[in-house]
């Protein structure tokens, strides 16, 4: 196992302001603080380390800290992995680069005027709330962008989108799609937060809970009408309540599934989307935002989960299409979302982030990345 001081760069998990950053040895299978994406990101960072492409950088990995960091400078790179409010960090102009899962550009994903429904109304309300919550960070970023341009310093650091990746995805051998046991599979929560009785969310629900209820209702209806279909359905309390044995079961069943159902969470992007592609499932999901790693993604996007029964039946009657989408999912994961591809993207953008400021002119150029996930 590599000691932290042997790494070319320093990696810290930063929970929230006021707390000390926690050193992270990215080769340690048990990180000091466990939260989503540490398995995925550790392999991204290992690819960068093995390549020797970057040296003397400080990487802060935070869930959703938007206000401050322990240190700033052109050797500081930040990964924000859990912010579902699409916010722009207040410190973005003070660091070399910010890489953000879910991004800073929300997507509405429906037309509440042409398709009126409770789900679409709540989706619109949530979208407007996101715009309000994200406005201060966006305004601050645009202010510093204008200030930098007026002073002749050039562009400030862009905010780069990166995939959510997986939470816990075992490296299992890819099972042929025609040999898989389950036609379709969903394991997850409907409501993972108990809202107080005075909250409107308690009575009306949320976009996530309503979408998933519709999806589950459609699956149950399909089971009753077609008992010969192999449908696996498991309702859980929520991601944070999963146990290690649940993760193993989840991975094994996912690898044994032909069609992976990916309803929205709080945001439209979810880990399940990438987990399904990694395992070569046919992915059926809702609206997706425009991202470099999602544009053209080989999934089936569904506008209304009440149509899910018809979509599934059409898929199961077309094994050739399932076979084609199986291979496209695997290719897309490997070429767009895998750890090595994201590592290459990070290095490319760090190269592009060099500006003409006198402070940055003293920085050493960053070499091209040679990919490997094998620890030195």
mmCIF file of C-alpha atoms in Angstrom:
data_model
loop_
_atom_site.group_PDB
_atom_site.id
_atom_site.type_symbol
_atom_site.label_atom_id
_atom_site.label_comp_id
_atom_site.label_asym_id
_atom_site.label_seq_id
_atom_site.Cartn_x
_atom_site.Cartn_y
_atom_site.Cartn_z
ATOM 1 C CA UNK A 1 0.000 0.000 0.000
ATOM 2 C CA UNK A 2 1.331 3.446 -0.902
ATOM 3 C CA UNK A 3 1.844 6.018 1.827
ATOM 4 C CA UNK A 4 0.315 9.433 1.231
ATOM 5 C CA UNK A 5 3.690 11.196 1.238
ATOM 6 C CA UNK A 6 4.831 8.895 -1.623
ATOM 7 C CA UNK A 7 2.107 10.187 -3.955
ATOM 8 C CA UNK A 8 2.916 12.795 -6.580
ATOM 9 C CA UNK A 9 -0.079 14.848 -5.426
ATOM 10 C CA UNK A 10 -1.956 15.340 -2.179
ATOM 11 C CA UNK A 11 -5.560 14.212 -1.784
ATOM 12 C CA UNK A 12 -7.911 15.352 0.958
ATOM 13 C CA UNK A 13 -11.541 14.671 1.770
ATOM 14 C CA UNK A 14 -13.106 17.927 2.913
ATOM 15 C CA UNK A 15 -16.498 17.577 4.566
ATOM 16 C CA UNK A 16 -17.478 21.151 5.387
ATOM 17 C CA UNK A 17 -16.043 24.511 6.359
ATOM 18 C CA UNK A 18 -14.596 24.761 9.813
ATOM 19 C CA UNK A 19 -13.385 21.171 9.761
ATOM 20 C CA UNK A 20 -9.872 19.995 9.007
ATOM 21 C CA UNK A 21 -9.341 18.307 5.645
ATOM 22 C CA UNK A 22 -8.774 14.566 5.996
ATOM 23 C CA UNK A 23 -5.733 13.111 4.165
ATOM 24 C CA UNK A 24 -6.699 10.358 1.748
ATOM 25 C CA UNK A 25 -4.431 7.614 0.501
ATOM 26 C CA UNK A 26 -6.146 6.834 -2.788
ATOM 27 C CA UNK A 27 -4.688 3.291 -2.809
ATOM 28 C CA UNK A 28 -6.271 2.478 0.536
ATOM 29 C CA UNK A 29 -9.319 0.255 0.015
ATOM 30 C CA UNK A 30 -10.894 1.778 3.138
ATOM 31 C CA UNK A 31 -10.876 5.589 2.890
ATOM 32 C CA UNK A 32 -10.901 7.555 6.170
ATOM 33 C CA UNK A 33 -14.375 8.873 5.397
ATOM 34 C CA UNK A 34 -16.773 6.844 3.278
ATOM 35 C CA UNK A 35 -19.165 8.679 1.041
ATOM 36 C CA UNK A 36 -20.407 8.100 -2.477
ATOM 37 C CA UNK A 37 -17.929 7.879 -5.361
ATOM 38 C CA UNK A 38 -14.783 7.239 -3.312
ATOM 39 C CA UNK A 39 -14.409 3.856 -5.061
ATOM 40 C CA UNK A 40 -14.828 5.463 -8.477
ATOM 41 C CA UNK A 41 -12.702 8.544 -7.830
ATOM 42 C CA UNK A 42 -9.876 6.588 -6.233
ATOM 43 C CA UNK A 43 -9.365 4.780 -9.541
ATOM 44 C CA UNK A 44 -9.499 8.089 -11.438
ATOM 45 C CA UNK A 45 -6.771 9.486 -9.192
ATOM 46 C CA UNK A 46 -4.759 6.263 -9.386
ATOM 47 C CA UNK A 47 -4.696 6.594 -13.186
ATOM 48 C CA UNK A 48 -3.368 10.146 -12.850
ATOM 49 C CA UNK A 49 -0.769 9.108 -10.272
ATOM 50 C CA UNK A 50 0.500 6.146 -12.259
ATOM 51 C CA UNK A 51 0.983 8.308 -15.326
ATOM 52 C CA UNK A 52 3.183 10.830 -13.445
ATOM 53 C CA UNK A 53 1.382 13.485 -15.515
ATOM 54 C CA UNK A 54 0.678 15.806 -12.589
ATOM 55 C CA UNK A 55 2.834 16.663 -9.606
ATOM 56 C CA UNK A 56 2.508 18.871 -6.519
ATOM 57 C CA UNK A 57 -1.227 19.451 -6.822
ATOM 58 C CA UNK A 58 -3.640 19.512 -3.899
ATOM 59 C CA UNK A 59 -6.940 17.777 -4.629
ATOM 60 C CA UNK A 60 -9.893 18.505 -2.340
ATOM 61 C CA UNK A 61 -12.793 16.084 -2.659
ATOM 62 C CA UNK A 62 -15.971 17.405 -1.090
ATOM 63 C CA UNK A 63 -19.583 16.332 -1.080
ATOM 64 C CA UNK A 64 -21.226 19.759 -1.309
ATOM 65 C CA UNK A 65 -19.064 22.404 0.376
ATOM 66 C CA UNK A 66 -19.597 25.536 -1.715
ATOM 67 C CA UNK A 67 -18.380 28.392 0.473
ATOM 68 C CA UNK A 68 -14.732 27.908 1.361
ATOM 69 C CA UNK A 69 -11.693 25.632 1.213
ATOM 70 C CA UNK A 70 -8.729 25.169 3.562
ATOM 71 C CA UNK A 71 -6.329 26.640 0.968
ATOM 72 C CA UNK A 72 -6.436 28.272 -2.449
ATOM 73 C CA UNK A 73 -4.085 28.743 -5.353
ATOM 74 C CA UNK A 74 -3.157 27.564 -8.809
ATOM 75 C CA UNK A 75 -2.101 24.183 -7.443
ATOM 76 C CA UNK A 76 -5.541 23.503 -5.920
ATOM 77 C CA UNK A 77 -8.082 21.308 -7.740
ATOM 78 C CA UNK A 78 -11.558 20.630 -6.341
ATOM 79 C CA UNK A 79 -13.965 17.751 -6.958
ATOM 80 C CA UNK A 80 -17.571 18.432 -5.859
ATOM 81 C CA UNK A 81 -19.397 15.108 -6.024
ATOM 82 C CA UNK A 82 -22.759 15.423 -4.265
ATOM 83 C CA UNK A 83 -24.318 18.851 -4.832
ATOM 84 C CA UNK A 84 -27.792 18.384 -6.331
ATOM 85 C CA UNK A 85 -28.576 22.107 -6.348
ATOM 86 C CA UNK A 86 -26.395 22.763 -9.402
ATOM 87 C CA UNK A 87 -24.507 25.455 -7.518
ATOM 88 C CA UNK A 88 -21.306 27.219 -8.533
ATOM 89 C CA UNK A 89 -18.717 27.241 -5.714
ATOM 90 C CA UNK A 90 -18.004 30.678 -4.262
ATOM 91 C CA UNK A 91 -14.281 29.880 -4.406
ATOM 92 C CA UNK A 92 -14.193 28.829 -8.069
ATOM 93 C CA UNK A 93 -12.110 31.859 -9.115
ATOM 94 C CA UNK A 94 -9.485 31.125 -6.429
ATOM 95 C CA UNK A 95 -8.408 27.651 -7.587
ATOM 96 C CA UNK A 96 -6.892 25.976 -10.622
ATOM 97 C CA UNK A 97 -9.988 23.954 -11.533
ATOM 98 C CA UNK A 98 -13.344 22.703 -10.259
ATOM 99 C CA UNK A 99 -14.717 19.354 -11.430
ATOM 100 C CA UNK A 100 -18.341 18.801 -10.553
ATOM 101 C CA UNK A 101 -20.646 15.818 -10.748
ATOM 102 C CA UNK A 102 -24.225 16.730 -11.808
ATOM 103 C CA UNK A 103 -22.888 20.086 -13.015
ATOM 104 C CA UNK A 104 -24.143 23.671 -12.774
ATOM 105 C CA UNK A 105 -26.812 23.633 -15.499
ATOM 106 C CA UNK A 106 -30.135 22.159 -14.346
ATOM 107 C CA UNK A 107 -32.577 20.526 -16.744
ATOM 108 C CA UNK A 108 -36.361 20.830 -16.467
ATOM 109 C CA UNK A 109 -37.002 17.616 -18.362
ATOM 110 C CA UNK A 110 -40.705 18.207 -19.063
ATOM 111 C CA UNK A 111 -43.210 20.728 -20.375
ATOM 112 C CA UNK A 112 -45.687 21.471 -17.558
ATOM 113 C CA UNK A 113 -47.846 23.618 -19.859
ATOM 114 C CA UNK A 114 -48.311 21.062 -22.641
ATOM 115 C CA UNK A 115 -48.282 18.059 -20.305
ATOM 116 C CA UNK A 116 -49.944 19.201 -17.069
ATOM 117 C CA UNK A 117 -49.648 16.757 -14.166
ATOM 118 C CA UNK A 118 -48.762 16.812 -10.488
ATOM 119 C CA UNK A 119 -45.362 15.322 -11.281
ATOM 120 C CA UNK A 120 -44.573 17.970 -13.884
ATOM 121 C CA UNK A 121 -45.824 20.740 -11.588
ATOM 122 C CA UNK A 122 -43.559 19.587 -8.757
ATOM 123 C CA UNK A 123 -40.691 19.217 -11.228
ATOM 124 C CA UNK A 124 -41.203 22.834 -12.310
ATOM 125 C CA UNK A 125 -41.320 24.023 -8.691
ATOM 126 C CA UNK A 126 -38.101 22.150 -7.897
ATOM 127 C CA UNK A 127 -36.448 23.569 -11.025
ATOM 128 C CA UNK A 128 -37.360 27.140 -9.975
ATOM 129 C CA UNK A 129 -36.054 26.486 -6.452
ATOM 130 C CA UNK A 130 -32.776 25.273 -7.920
ATOM 131 C CA UNK A 131 -32.482 28.465 -9.986
ATOM 132 C CA UNK A 132 -33.001 30.580 -6.852
ATOM 133 C CA UNK A 133 -30.592 28.590 -4.687
ATOM 134 C CA UNK A 134 -27.898 28.475 -7.373
ATOM 135 C CA UNK A 135 -28.146 32.168 -8.286
ATOM 136 C CA UNK A 136 -25.726 33.619 -5.660
ATOM 137 C CA UNK A 137 -22.882 31.331 -6.708
ATOM 138 C CA UNK A 138 -23.561 31.951 -10.396
ATOM 139 C CA UNK A 139 -23.699 35.732 -9.867
ATOM 140 C CA UNK A 140 -20.450 35.643 -7.885
ATOM 141 C CA UNK A 141 -18.768 33.612 -10.606
ATOM 142 C CA UNK A 142 -19.945 35.933 -13.387
ATOM 143 C CA UNK A 143 -18.798 38.969 -11.363
ATOM 144 C CA UNK A 144 -15.264 37.598 -11.045
ATOM 145 C CA UNK A 145 -15.320 36.538 -14.676
ATOM 146 C CA UNK A 146 -16.136 40.124 -15.737
ATOM 147 C CA UNK A 147 -13.624 41.565 -13.257
ATOM 148 C CA UNK A 148 -10.865 39.340 -14.615
ATOM 149 C CA UNK A 149 -11.688 40.301 -18.195
ATOM 150 C CA UNK A 150 -11.743 44.047 -17.425
ATOM 151 C CA UNK A 151 -8.382 43.837 -15.645
ATOM 152 C CA UNK A 152 -6.831 42.056 -18.625
ATOM 153 C CA UNK A 153 -6.092 38.837 -16.722
ATOM 154 C CA UNK A 154 -8.086 36.691 -19.102
ATOM 155 C CA UNK A 155 -10.493 33.875 -18.342
ATOM 156 C CA UNK A 156 -11.073 32.446 -14.896
ATOM 157 C CA UNK A 157 -11.426 28.749 -14.171
ATOM 158 C CA UNK A 158 -14.381 27.059 -15.892
ATOM 159 C CA UNK A 159 -16.496 24.540 -13.992
ATOM 160 C CA UNK A 160 -15.995 21.135 -15.601
ATOM 161 C CA UNK A 161 -18.665 18.414 -15.621
ATOM 162 C CA UNK A 162 -17.678 14.831 -14.820
ATOM 163 C CA UNK A 163 -19.768 11.646 -14.546
ATOM 164 C CA UNK A 164 -21.245 10.505 -11.246
ATOM 165 C CA UNK A 165 -19.757 7.074 -11.799
ATOM 166 C CA UNK A 166 -20.672 4.342 -9.348
ATOM 167 C CA UNK A 167 -21.045 4.083 -5.592
ATOM 168 C CA UNK A 168 -20.092 0.451 -5.244
ATOM 169 C CA UNK A 169 -19.651 -1.543 -8.416
ATOM 170 C CA UNK A 170 -17.773 -4.823 -8.171
ATOM 171 C CA UNK A 171 -15.491 -5.827 -11.025
ATOM 172 C CA UNK A 172 -17.547 -8.808 -12.138
ATOM 173 C CA UNK A 173 -17.057 -10.678 -15.429
ATOM 174 C CA UNK A 174 -19.517 -9.431 -18.031
ATOM 175 C CA UNK A 175 -22.321 -11.942 -18.451
ATOM 176 C CA UNK A 176 -23.770 -12.438 -21.959
ATOM 177 C CA UNK A 177 -27.067 -10.579 -22.205
ATOM 178 C CA UNK A 178 -28.976 -13.625 -23.494
ATOM 179 C CA UNK A 179 -27.837 -15.667 -20.468
ATOM 180 C CA UNK A 180 -29.081 -13.199 -17.872
ATOM 181 C CA UNK A 181 -31.806 -14.328 -15.504
ATOM 182 C CA UNK A 182 -33.787 -11.135 -14.931
ATOM 183 C CA UNK A 183 -35.636 -9.294 -17.666
ATOM 184 C CA UNK A 184 -35.670 -6.111 -15.608
ATOM 185 C CA UNK A 185 -34.552 -5.015 -12.160
ATOM 186 C CA UNK A 186 -34.961 -2.135 -9.753
ATOM 187 C CA UNK A 187 -33.624 -1.840 -6.230
ATOM 188 C CA UNK A 188 -33.881 1.473 -4.454
ATOM 189 C CA UNK A 189 -35.873 3.832 -2.307
ATOM 190 C CA UNK A 190 -39.046 5.762 -3.024
ATOM 191 C CA UNK A 191 -38.850 8.189 -0.107
ATOM 192 C CA UNK A 192 -35.571 8.232 1.817
ATOM 193 C CA UNK A 193 -36.397 11.311 3.920
ATOM 194 C CA UNK A 194 -39.336 11.548 6.322
ATOM 195 C CA UNK A 195 -40.855 14.994 5.910
ATOM 196 C CA UNK A 196 -42.765 16.566 8.847
ATOM 197 C CA UNK A 197 -46.538 16.641 8.668
ATOM 198 C CA UNK A 198 -46.568 20.414 8.074
ATOM 199 C CA UNK A 199 -44.376 20.080 4.968
ATOM 200 C CA UNK A 200 -46.021 20.175 1.540
ATOM 201 C CA UNK A 201 -43.638 17.394 0.518
ATOM 202 C CA UNK A 202 -45.287 15.159 3.090
ATOM 203 C CA UNK A 203 -48.650 15.584 1.343
ATOM 204 C CA UNK A 204 -47.744 16.181 -2.304
ATOM 205 C CA UNK A 205 -44.529 14.179 -2.550
ATOM 206 C CA UNK A 206 -41.432 15.084 -4.553
ATOM 207 C CA UNK A 207 -40.537 14.590 -8.216
ATOM 208 C CA UNK A 208 -38.374 11.637 -7.178
ATOM 209 C CA UNK A 209 -41.060 9.907 -5.090
ATOM 210 C CA UNK A 210 -43.849 10.472 -7.634
ATOM 211 C CA UNK A 211 -41.745 9.278 -10.593
ATOM 212 C CA UNK A 212 -40.651 6.153 -8.727
ATOM 213 C CA UNK A 213 -44.175 5.361 -7.554
ATOM 214 C CA UNK A 214 -45.370 5.518 -11.150
ATOM 215 C CA UNK A 215 -42.504 3.314 -12.294
ATOM 216 C CA UNK A 216 -43.082 0.712 -9.555
ATOM 217 C CA UNK A 217 -46.833 0.689 -10.170
ATOM 218 C CA UNK A 218 -46.170 0.021 -13.849
ATOM 219 C CA UNK A 219 -43.727 -2.786 -13.010
ATOM 220 C CA UNK A 220 -46.195 -4.427 -10.642
ATOM 221 C CA UNK A 221 -48.933 -4.222 -13.257
ATOM 222 C CA UNK A 222 -46.590 -5.845 -15.751
ATOM 223 C CA UNK A 223 -45.849 -8.658 -13.294
ATOM 224 C CA UNK A 224 -49.528 -9.395 -12.797
ATOM 225 C CA UNK A 225 -50.266 -9.477 -16.527
ATOM 226 C CA UNK A 226 -47.110 -11.350 -17.537
ATOM 227 C CA UNK A 227 -46.045 -13.698 -14.748
ATOM 228 C CA UNK A 228 -43.560 -15.358 -17.124
ATOM 229 C CA UNK A 229 -41.439 -12.178 -17.176
ATOM 230 C CA UNK A 230 -38.584 -12.232 -14.684
ATOM 231 C CA UNK A 231 -39.018 -8.955 -12.808
ATOM 232 C CA UNK A 232 -36.890 -8.293 -9.726
ATOM 233 C CA UNK A 233 -38.117 -5.461 -7.507
ATOM 234 C CA UNK A 234 -36.658 -4.477 -4.127
ATOM 235 C CA UNK A 235 -37.726 -1.342 -2.254
ATOM 236 C CA UNK A 236 -35.067 -0.113 0.162
ATOM 237 C CA UNK A 237 -34.931 2.578 2.839
ATOM 238 C CA UNK A 238 -32.283 4.539 0.974
ATOM 239 C CA UNK A 239 -28.702 4.589 -0.207
ATOM 240 C CA UNK A 240 -27.224 5.393 3.221
ATOM 241 C CA UNK A 241 -28.990 2.380 4.769
ATOM 242 C CA UNK A 242 -27.326 -0.122 2.451
ATOM 243 C CA UNK A 243 -25.103 -2.723 4.055
ATOM 244 C CA UNK A 244 -22.053 -4.362 2.400
ATOM 245 C CA UNK A 245 -24.031 -7.538 1.758
ATOM 246 C CA UNK A 246 -26.720 -5.445 0.045
ATOM 247 C CA UNK A 247 -24.086 -3.958 -2.263
ATOM 248 C CA UNK A 248 -22.821 -7.404 -3.239
ATOM 249 C CA UNK A 249 -26.334 -8.582 -3.956
ATOM 250 C CA UNK A 250 -27.094 -5.406 -5.916
ATOM 251 C CA UNK A 251 -24.016 -5.846 -8.137
ATOM 252 C CA UNK A 252 -24.635 -9.532 -8.750
ATOM 253 C CA UNK A 253 -28.291 -9.017 -9.671
ATOM 254 C CA UNK A 254 -27.422 -6.026 -11.878
ATOM 255 C CA UNK A 255 -24.942 -8.192 -13.792
ATOM 256 C CA UNK A 256 -27.725 -10.759 -14.208
ATOM 257 C CA UNK A 257 -30.195 -8.171 -15.577
ATOM 258 C CA UNK A 258 -31.054 -7.431 -19.186
ATOM 259 C CA UNK A 259 -32.924 -4.125 -18.790
ATOM 260 C CA UNK A 260 -31.979 -1.715 -16.014
ATOM 261 C CA UNK A 261 -34.671 0.702 -14.842
ATOM 262 C CA UNK A 262 -33.235 4.119 -13.932
ATOM 263 C CA UNK A 263 -35.872 6.470 -12.508
ATOM 264 C CA UNK A 264 -34.779 9.926 -11.455
ATOM 265 C CA UNK A 265 -33.510 10.721 -7.993
ATOM 266 C CA UNK A 266 -33.431 14.277 -6.685
ATOM 267 C CA UNK A 267 -31.649 15.013 -9.982
ATOM 268 C CA UNK A 268 -32.058 13.236 -13.309
ATOM 269 C CA UNK A 269 -28.490 11.902 -13.183
ATOM 270 C CA UNK A 270 -28.037 8.946 -10.852
ATOM 271 C CA UNK A 271 -25.289 6.430 -10.127
ATOM 272 C CA UNK A 272 -27.594 3.673 -11.366
ATOM 273 C CA UNK A 273 -27.330 5.084 -14.902
ATOM 274 C CA UNK A 274 -23.568 4.539 -14.978
ATOM 275 C CA UNK A 275 -23.691 1.268 -13.046
ATOM 276 C CA UNK A 276 -26.137 -0.122 -15.604
ATOM 277 C CA UNK A 277 -23.917 0.869 -18.523
ATOM 278 C CA UNK A 278 -20.797 -0.534 -16.855
ATOM 279 C CA UNK A 279 -22.531 -3.909 -16.553
ATOM 280 C CA UNK A 280 -23.827 -3.792 -20.116
ATOM 281 C CA UNK A 281 -27.530 -3.482 -19.287
ATOM 282 C CA UNK A 282 -30.080 -1.901 -21.577
ATOM 283 C CA UNK A 283 -30.780 1.324 -19.686
ATOM 284 C CA UNK A 284 -34.242 2.913 -19.593
ATOM 285 C CA UNK A 285 -34.259 6.327 -17.944
ATOM 286 C CA UNK A 286 -35.901 9.744 -17.906
ATOM 287 C CA UNK A 287 -34.742 13.080 -19.326
ATOM 288 C CA UNK A 288 -30.983 13.612 -19.247
ATOM 289 C CA UNK A 289 -29.034 16.887 -19.367
ATOM 290 C CA UNK A 290 -26.569 17.805 -22.079
ATOM 291 C CA UNK A 291 -23.091 16.782 -20.922
ATOM 292 C CA UNK A 292 -19.967 15.750 -22.856
ATOM 293 C CA UNK A 293 -20.332 12.233 -21.442
ATOM 294 C CA UNK A 294 -24.118 11.982 -21.983
ATOM 295 C CA UNK A 295 -24.683 13.510 -25.416
ATOM 296 C CA UNK A 296 -25.654 10.606 -27.669
ATOM 297 C CA UNK A 297 -25.708 8.081 -24.819
ATOM 298 C CA UNK A 298 -27.289 4.758 -25.945
ATOM 299 C CA UNK A 299 -30.239 4.637 -23.548
ATOM 300 C CA UNK A 300 -34.002 4.668 -23.933
ATOM 301 C CA UNK A 301 -35.477 7.863 -22.509
ATOM 302 C CA UNK A 302 -39.054 7.662 -21.319
ATOM 303 C CA UNK A 303 -41.310 10.664 -20.669
ATOM 304 C CA UNK A 304 -43.977 8.896 -18.608
ATOM 305 C CA UNK A 305 -43.418 5.761 -16.528
ATOM 306 C CA UNK A 306 -46.990 4.744 -17.235
ATOM 307 C CA UNK A 307 -45.674 3.868 -20.723
ATOM 308 C CA UNK A 308 -43.015 1.613 -19.220
ATOM 309 C CA UNK A 309 -45.060 -1.579 -19.703
ATOM 310 C CA UNK A 310 -45.286 -1.010 -23.454
ATOM 311 C CA UNK A 311 -41.590 -0.089 -23.736
ATOM 312 C CA UNK A 312 -40.480 -3.197 -21.852
ATOM 313 C CA UNK A 313 -42.700 -5.522 -23.884
ATOM 314 C CA UNK A 314 -41.330 -4.077 -27.135
ATOM 315 C CA UNK A 315 -37.769 -4.585 -25.932
ATOM 316 C CA UNK A 316 -38.299 -8.162 -24.793
ATOM 317 C CA UNK A 317 -39.812 -9.026 -28.181
ATOM 318 C CA UNK A 318 -36.690 -7.747 -29.923
ATOM 319 C CA UNK A 319 -33.650 -9.732 -28.678
ATOM 320 C CA UNK A 320 -31.493 -8.350 -31.494
ATOM 321 C CA UNK A 321 -32.084 -4.780 -30.284
ATOM 322 C CA UNK A 322 -31.284 -5.824 -26.716
ATOM 323 C CA UNK A 323 -28.036 -7.400 -27.933
ATOM 324 C CA UNK A 324 -27.078 -4.242 -29.837
ATOM 325 C CA UNK A 325 -27.813 -1.955 -26.890
ATOM 326 C CA UNK A 326 -25.926 -4.297 -24.565
ATOM 327 C CA UNK A 327 -22.728 -3.797 -26.579
ATOM 328 C CA UNK A 328 -23.360 -0.056 -26.985
ATOM 329 C CA UNK A 329 -23.715 0.341 -23.204
ATOM 330 C CA UNK A 330 -20.420 -1.416 -22.578
ATOM 331 C CA UNK A 331 -18.674 0.659 -25.266
ATOM 332 C CA UNK A 332 -20.118 3.911 -23.943
ATOM 333 C CA UNK A 333 -18.966 3.191 -20.410
ATOM 334 C CA UNK A 334 -15.487 2.244 -21.586
ATOM 335 C CA UNK A 335 -15.020 5.198 -23.957
ATOM 336 C CA UNK A 336 -16.925 7.979 -22.179
ATOM 337 C CA UNK A 337 -17.341 7.320 -18.465
ATOM 338 C CA UNK A 338 -14.683 4.886 -17.274
ATOM 339 C CA UNK A 339 -12.095 5.899 -14.704
ATOM 340 C CA UNK A 340 -9.268 6.143 -17.227
ATOM 341 C CA UNK A 341 -11.291 8.315 -19.610
ATOM 342 C CA UNK A 342 -12.245 10.704 -16.796
ATOM 343 C CA UNK A 343 -8.611 10.846 -15.656
ATOM 344 C CA UNK A 344 -7.572 11.761 -19.194
ATOM 345 C CA UNK A 345 -10.287 14.433 -19.315
ATOM 346 C CA UNK A 346 -9.124 15.928 -15.999
ATOM 347 C CA UNK A 347 -5.526 16.261 -17.200
ATOM 348 C CA UNK A 348 -6.643 17.723 -20.527
ATOM 349 C CA UNK A 349 -8.711 20.401 -18.810
ATOM 350 C CA UNK A 350 -5.956 21.210 -16.334
ATOM 351 C CA UNK A 351 -3.705 21.833 -19.318
ATOM 352 C CA UNK A 352 -6.343 24.051 -20.883
ATOM 353 C CA UNK A 353 -6.827 26.025 -17.649
ATOM 354 C CA UNK A 354 -3.384 27.669 -17.854
ATOM 355 C CA UNK A 355 -3.911 31.419 -18.398
ATOM 356 C CA UNK A 356 -1.608 34.345 -19.033
ATOM 357 C CA UNK A 357 -1.595 35.584 -15.435
ATOM 358 C CA UNK A 358 1.872 36.135 -14.006
ATOM 359 C CA UNK A 359 1.110 33.672 -11.237
ATOM 360 C CA UNK A 360 0.232 30.944 -13.694
ATOM 361 C CA UNK A 361 3.203 31.592 -15.995
ATOM 362 C CA UNK A 362 5.411 30.072 -13.317
ATOM 363 C CA UNK A 363 3.537 26.764 -13.423
ATOM 364 C CA UNK A 364 5.216 23.756 -14.999
ATOM 365 C CA UNK A 365 3.417 22.309 -18.045
ATOM 366 C CA UNK A 366 1.441 19.131 -17.466
ATOM 367 C CA UNK A 367 2.430 16.071 -19.448
ATOM 368 C CA UNK A 368 0.048 13.980 -21.502
ATOM 369 C CA UNK A 369 -1.579 11.146 -19.595
ATOM 370 C CA UNK A 370 -0.521 7.559 -20.162
ATOM 371 C CA UNK A 371 -3.278 5.373 -18.805
ATOM 372 C CA UNK A 372 -2.879 2.645 -16.222
ATOM 373 C CA UNK A 373 -4.810 1.654 -13.147
ATOM 374 C CA UNK A 374 -2.077 -0.565 -11.716
ATOM 375 C CA UNK A 375 -0.584 0.966 -8.547
ATOM 376 C CA UNK A 376 3.176 1.557 -8.858
#
